[in-house]
XYZ file of C-alpha atoms in Angstrom:
351
model
C 109.082 25.006 -79.656
C 108.786 27.778 -77.038
C 107.056 30.842 -78.551
C 109.724 33.226 -77.225
C 112.511 31.336 -79.019
C 110.993 31.729 -82.497
C 112.496 34.125 -85.042
C 111.380 34.573 -88.668
C 115.034 35.272 -89.504
C 115.938 31.657 -88.696
C 115.421 28.958 -91.292
C 112.245 27.168 -90.230
C 110.848 23.824 -91.269
C 107.144 23.984 -90.535
C 103.725 22.818 -91.531
C 102.295 25.887 -93.221
C 98.953 26.930 -94.746
C 98.811 30.067 -96.874
C 96.196 32.739 -96.114
C 95.608 36.343 -97.191
C 98.272 38.696 -95.799
C 96.015 41.678 -95.010
C 93.284 39.420 -93.617
C 95.709 37.588 -91.329
C 97.091 40.848 -89.969
C 93.680 42.457 -89.510
C 91.934 39.343 -88.139
C 94.708 38.589 -85.658
C 94.839 42.134 -84.294
C 91.034 42.383 -84.148
C 90.876 39.092 -82.223
C 93.409 40.226 -79.624
C 91.821 43.688 -79.409
C 88.334 42.341 -78.637
C 89.328 39.281 -76.606
C 89.001 40.908 -73.168
C 85.646 42.558 -73.951
C 84.170 39.332 -75.309
C 85.434 37.380 -72.276
C 83.783 39.896 -69.914
C 80.555 39.666 -71.933
C 80.532 35.862 -71.725
C 81.161 35.935 -67.964
C 78.370 38.477 -67.509
C 75.944 36.255 -69.404
C 77.092 33.169 -67.524
C 76.738 34.707 -64.056
C 73.684 36.879 -64.589
C 70.239 35.811 -63.302
C 68.250 33.942 -65.910
C 65.589 36.645 -65.846
C 68.112 39.179 -67.196
C 69.381 37.363 -70.255
C 66.699 34.726 -70.533
C 69.226 31.891 -70.931
C 70.704 33.156 -74.189
C 71.638 30.244 -76.462
C 75.324 29.782 -77.261
C 74.624 30.391 -80.957
C 73.397 33.910 -80.190
C 76.319 34.660 -77.856
C 78.766 33.448 -80.537
C 77.048 35.597 -83.172
C 77.379 38.704 -80.961
C 81.066 37.951 -80.350
C 81.629 37.422 -84.073
C 79.944 40.718 -84.940
C 82.122 42.572 -82.407
C 85.262 41.035 -83.947
C 84.048 41.806 -87.474
C 83.628 45.504 -86.643
C 87.194 45.629 -85.309
C 88.391 43.647 -88.353
C 86.857 46.028 -90.893
C 88.503 48.984 -89.197
C 91.880 47.206 -89.116
C 91.532 45.834 -92.639
C 91.707 49.299 -94.208
C 95.185 49.726 -92.757
C 96.373 46.237 -93.683
C 95.248 46.537 -97.304
C 97.363 49.699 -97.487
C 100.316 47.850 -95.957
C 99.968 44.973 -98.429
C 99.627 47.344 -101.393
C 102.695 49.252 -100.279
C 104.846 46.137 -99.862
C 103.831 44.828 -103.291
C 104.161 48.272 -104.951
C 100.457 48.568 -105.758
C 100.113 51.980 -104.128
C 100.453 55.492 -105.532
C 101.193 59.010 -104.324
C 97.653 59.585 -103.044
C 97.943 56.465 -100.858
C 100.528 58.320 -98.787
C 98.892 61.727 -98.272
C 96.167 62.923 -95.931
C 92.959 64.605 -96.970
C 94.002 67.839 -95.222
C 97.110 67.970 -97.424
C 94.922 67.641 -100.510
C 92.631 70.328 -99.111
C 95.564 72.691 -98.563
C 96.820 72.396 -102.125
C 93.303 72.751 -103.560
C 92.756 75.885 -101.468
C 96.049 77.260 -102.717
C 95.113 76.667 -106.343
C 91.475 77.672 -105.872
C 90.011 74.562 -107.477
C 90.164 70.765 -107.250
C 93.210 69.388 -108.984
C 92.674 66.282 -111.080
C 94.001 62.960 -109.820
C 96.929 63.119 -112.259
C 97.775 66.649 -111.098
C 97.659 65.528 -107.464
C 99.898 62.541 -108.223
C 102.451 64.894 -109.741
C 102.150 67.442 -106.928
C 102.893 64.829 -104.250
C 105.464 62.782 -106.200
C 108.427 63.865 -104.050
C 106.592 63.181 -100.771
C 105.442 59.827 -102.150
C 108.985 58.606 -102.774
C 110.170 59.274 -99.243
C 106.992 58.201 -97.484
C 106.736 54.995 -99.522
C 110.359 54.070 -98.806
C 109.907 54.728 -95.087
C 106.670 52.717 -94.860
C 108.045 49.716 -96.762
C 111.192 49.635 -94.617
C 109.153 49.928 -91.420
C 106.725 47.124 -92.231
C 109.373 44.880 -93.724
C 111.259 45.008 -90.432
C 108.106 44.674 -88.307
C 106.930 41.590 -90.184
C 110.318 39.876 -90.451
C 111.292 40.375 -86.806
C 107.885 39.971 -85.091
C 109.386 40.924 -81.750
C 107.443 42.117 -78.735
C 108.074 45.790 -79.505
C 105.562 45.887 -82.365
C 101.812 45.447 -81.956
C 101.649 42.639 -84.511
C 104.579 40.902 -82.775
C 102.754 40.974 -79.439
C 99.609 39.554 -81.041
C 101.618 36.767 -82.724
C 103.195 35.785 -79.418
C 99.812 35.570 -77.668
C 98.416 33.370 -80.460
C 101.433 31.033 -80.325
C 101.343 30.760 -76.536
C 97.636 29.974 -76.364
C 97.010 27.944 -79.510
C 100.374 26.634 -80.724
C 99.914 28.118 -84.195
C 102.003 31.083 -85.320
C 101.428 33.703 -88.050
C 104.293 34.007 -90.515
C 104.847 36.817 -93.022
C 107.087 35.901 -95.940
C 108.829 38.846 -97.654
C 110.502 37.682 -100.855
C 112.297 40.625 -102.536
C 111.932 40.873 -106.306
C 115.409 41.914 -107.387
C 116.105 44.224 -110.281
C 119.133 44.302 -112.570
C 121.072 46.338 -109.997
C 120.046 44.468 -106.860
C 117.322 45.461 -104.441
C 116.069 48.810 -103.209
C 113.016 49.523 -101.040
C 111.636 52.051 -103.498
C 112.434 50.421 -106.850
C 111.635 46.755 -106.187
C 108.470 45.324 -104.623
C 108.140 42.247 -102.436
C 106.295 39.062 -103.177
C 104.563 39.329 -99.803
C 102.770 36.247 -98.459
C 101.257 35.107 -95.175
C 100.924 31.708 -93.542
C 99.654 30.038 -90.420
C 102.488 27.736 -89.382
C 103.255 24.979 -86.909
C 107.079 25.004 -86.561
C 108.894 21.666 -86.505
C 112.503 22.792 -86.175
C 114.690 25.850 -86.736
C 118.292 26.584 -87.667
C 119.794 30.047 -87.142
C 121.226 32.010 -90.071
C 124.576 33.588 -89.241
C 126.778 35.898 -91.259
C 130.196 37.453 -91.275
C 130.258 41.019 -90.036
C 130.186 43.594 -92.804
C 129.167 47.105 -93.704
C 126.357 46.067 -96.039
C 122.760 45.120 -95.231
C 121.834 41.757 -96.671
C 118.232 40.765 -97.412
C 117.486 37.069 -97.822
C 114.404 34.929 -98.377
C 113.846 31.172 -98.479
C 110.418 29.833 -99.397
C 109.956 26.270 -100.624
C 107.727 23.217 -100.346
C 109.374 20.064 -99.010
C 108.629 16.400 -99.516
C 106.328 15.564 -96.574
C 107.925 12.129 -96.254
C 111.039 13.865 -94.892
C 109.297 14.408 -91.558
C 106.749 12.637 -89.418
C 103.257 13.044 -90.832
C 101.025 15.792 -89.506
C 99.009 14.323 -86.660
C 95.242 14.698 -86.401
C 95.517 16.889 -83.305
C 97.995 19.165 -85.123
C 95.720 19.373 -88.144
C 92.854 20.283 -85.814
C 94.939 23.174 -84.423
C 95.018 24.718 -87.888
C 91.265 24.393 -88.369
C 90.457 25.708 -84.879
C 92.746 28.729 -85.307
C 91.378 29.457 -88.778
C 87.790 29.297 -87.504
C 88.610 31.447 -84.487
C 90.173 34.138 -86.728
C 87.589 33.699 -89.527
C 90.360 32.881 -92.008
C 90.063 30.782 -95.146
C 92.570 29.340 -97.637
C 94.319 31.906 -99.805
C 92.515 32.667 -103.054
C 94.454 34.573 -105.717
C 91.173 35.784 -107.276
C 89.881 37.350 -104.074
C 89.350 41.079 -104.430
C 90.282 42.910 -101.226
C 90.246 46.378 -102.782
C 86.673 46.798 -101.507
C 88.146 47.247 -98.030
C 90.277 50.184 -99.144
C 89.310 53.548 -97.743
C 88.435 55.862 -100.648
C 90.575 58.975 -100.923
C 88.346 61.963 -100.322
C 89.245 65.129 -102.206
C 87.776 68.013 -100.186
C 86.248 70.987 -101.954
C 88.430 74.098 -101.717
C 87.243 76.827 -99.392
C 85.099 79.419 -101.182
C 84.928 77.074 -104.161
C 84.003 78.894 -107.376
C 80.671 78.093 -108.961
C 81.213 75.642 -111.834
C 80.050 76.491 -115.309
C 77.446 74.806 -117.502
C 79.314 71.503 -117.869
C 78.844 70.919 -114.126
C 75.400 72.468 -113.729
C 73.230 71.112 -116.522
C 70.229 73.179 -115.381
C 72.102 76.327 -116.604
C 72.584 77.043 -120.248
C 76.280 77.541 -120.896
C 75.734 81.012 -122.343
C 73.978 81.999 -119.105
C 76.938 81.108 -116.877
C 78.630 84.354 -115.763
C 81.961 82.544 -115.577
C 82.084 81.548 -119.237
C 84.981 83.130 -121.160
C 82.672 84.951 -123.607
C 80.990 86.671 -120.659
C 84.323 88.188 -119.598
C 84.558 86.585 -116.141
C 86.812 83.786 -114.966
C 86.683 81.255 -112.147
C 88.806 82.038 -109.128
C 92.386 80.957 -109.747
C 91.991 80.738 -113.532
C 92.028 82.962 -116.570
C 89.026 83.488 -118.786
C 90.802 81.575 -121.540
C 91.073 78.308 -119.626
C 88.309 78.467 -117.035
C 86.041 75.970 -118.795
C 88.507 73.119 -119.148
C 89.571 72.733 -115.532
C 86.219 71.610 -114.176
C 85.145 68.018 -114.650
C 81.582 67.093 -115.420
C 79.287 66.492 -112.496
C 79.354 62.925 -111.229
C 76.104 61.012 -110.875
C 74.503 60.907 -107.454
C 76.272 58.364 -105.256
C 79.563 58.453 -107.176
C 81.360 61.078 -105.100
C 84.170 59.932 -102.755
C 82.002 60.631 -99.709
C 79.049 58.729 -101.169
C 81.270 55.736 -101.962
C 82.120 55.441 -98.267
C 78.470 54.896 -97.374
C 77.598 52.403 -100.098
C 77.333 48.761 -99.114
C 80.020 46.536 -100.581
C 79.686 42.911 -101.628
C 81.382 40.192 -99.670
C 84.757 39.148 -101.104
C 84.969 35.965 -103.138
C 86.405 33.222 -100.990
C 88.286 30.083 -101.840
C 86.143 27.052 -102.632
C 88.277 25.035 -100.230
C 86.784 25.245 -96.731
C 89.687 23.842 -94.727
C 93.312 24.861 -94.578
C 95.607 22.246 -96.111
C 99.040 22.544 -94.430
C 102.139 21.682 -96.450
C 105.633 20.940 -95.204
C 107.722 24.007 -96.051
C 111.067 25.623 -95.388
C 110.753 29.329 -94.641
C 113.090 32.134 -93.742
C 113.438 35.835 -94.446
C 115.031 38.856 -92.906
C 117.688 41.504 -92.943
C 121.218 41.016 -91.683
C 124.017 43.527 -91.164
C 126.436 41.536 -93.232
C 127.692 40.973 -96.737
C 128.772 37.320 -96.566
C 126.578 34.473 -95.363
C 128.044 31.451 -93.633
């Protein structure tokens, strides 16, 4: 099937192997991003005098290329975990605001708001930003055209390796239908080898229809997967450093911690935050007649949290090493024959 003729909105019968959605997106984009640099590096090693590189073994060259891709992957992964969390409704208000916005509101109040207070303060912005982001990425991942970055990467992979990434967006309907803000998606990702496609058409209408088809077929319905086709899956998975999907895998470690900046001219905290001071010695204690900036003497003590241990601040968390995620025990992708299809149509009646 020509790569340019593929559309996720068509019903597709394909051999498919499920992988992690954020890892597929991040690995694919990191691979395409670093491909030219790694190619130039390999050519430089190949054509350089032996005295320069000392006949570097292929294992070392491959390790360098892998490390370059991993650095690009980790940077991309932060974004793709956010995308996945947003599509599956595992985000919150602070996932959709920038640190400078938090800094502005803290400066206005004169102290650091608690996480609950920040969630409430940004609740209106969260609703609109969440709806916009879900709609944007739903359309990007269910059209996969050449206008989006992920669509361009998918086309390159299909043209060069015959395997295509597929993002399945299955809407979880509520009692009153589906809405981008009220209902999450069951968002999944696959590497697929398409067998055949059938277009989905609809009668013109004023409504926008969302559909999803996702099922496993009896493999005896089609010709068995050939050894060379099976090898395509394993080669692509190895090239992108992908492994079979594991529901227990914890990808939250890739999330970028939300940093809450200190307000400008931050008031000195009282004894609860500075254990080396006796509380009755703190000039900001209510009984001493002074109050923290932005507070009254009656409530100045309660608004400051206790000091966190060293290494537990948001900034410190960014620098701590994180363990490697738990991977599936299965080492090879096991493709299944599936029927897939999802998308959005400007119609109200399917035909």
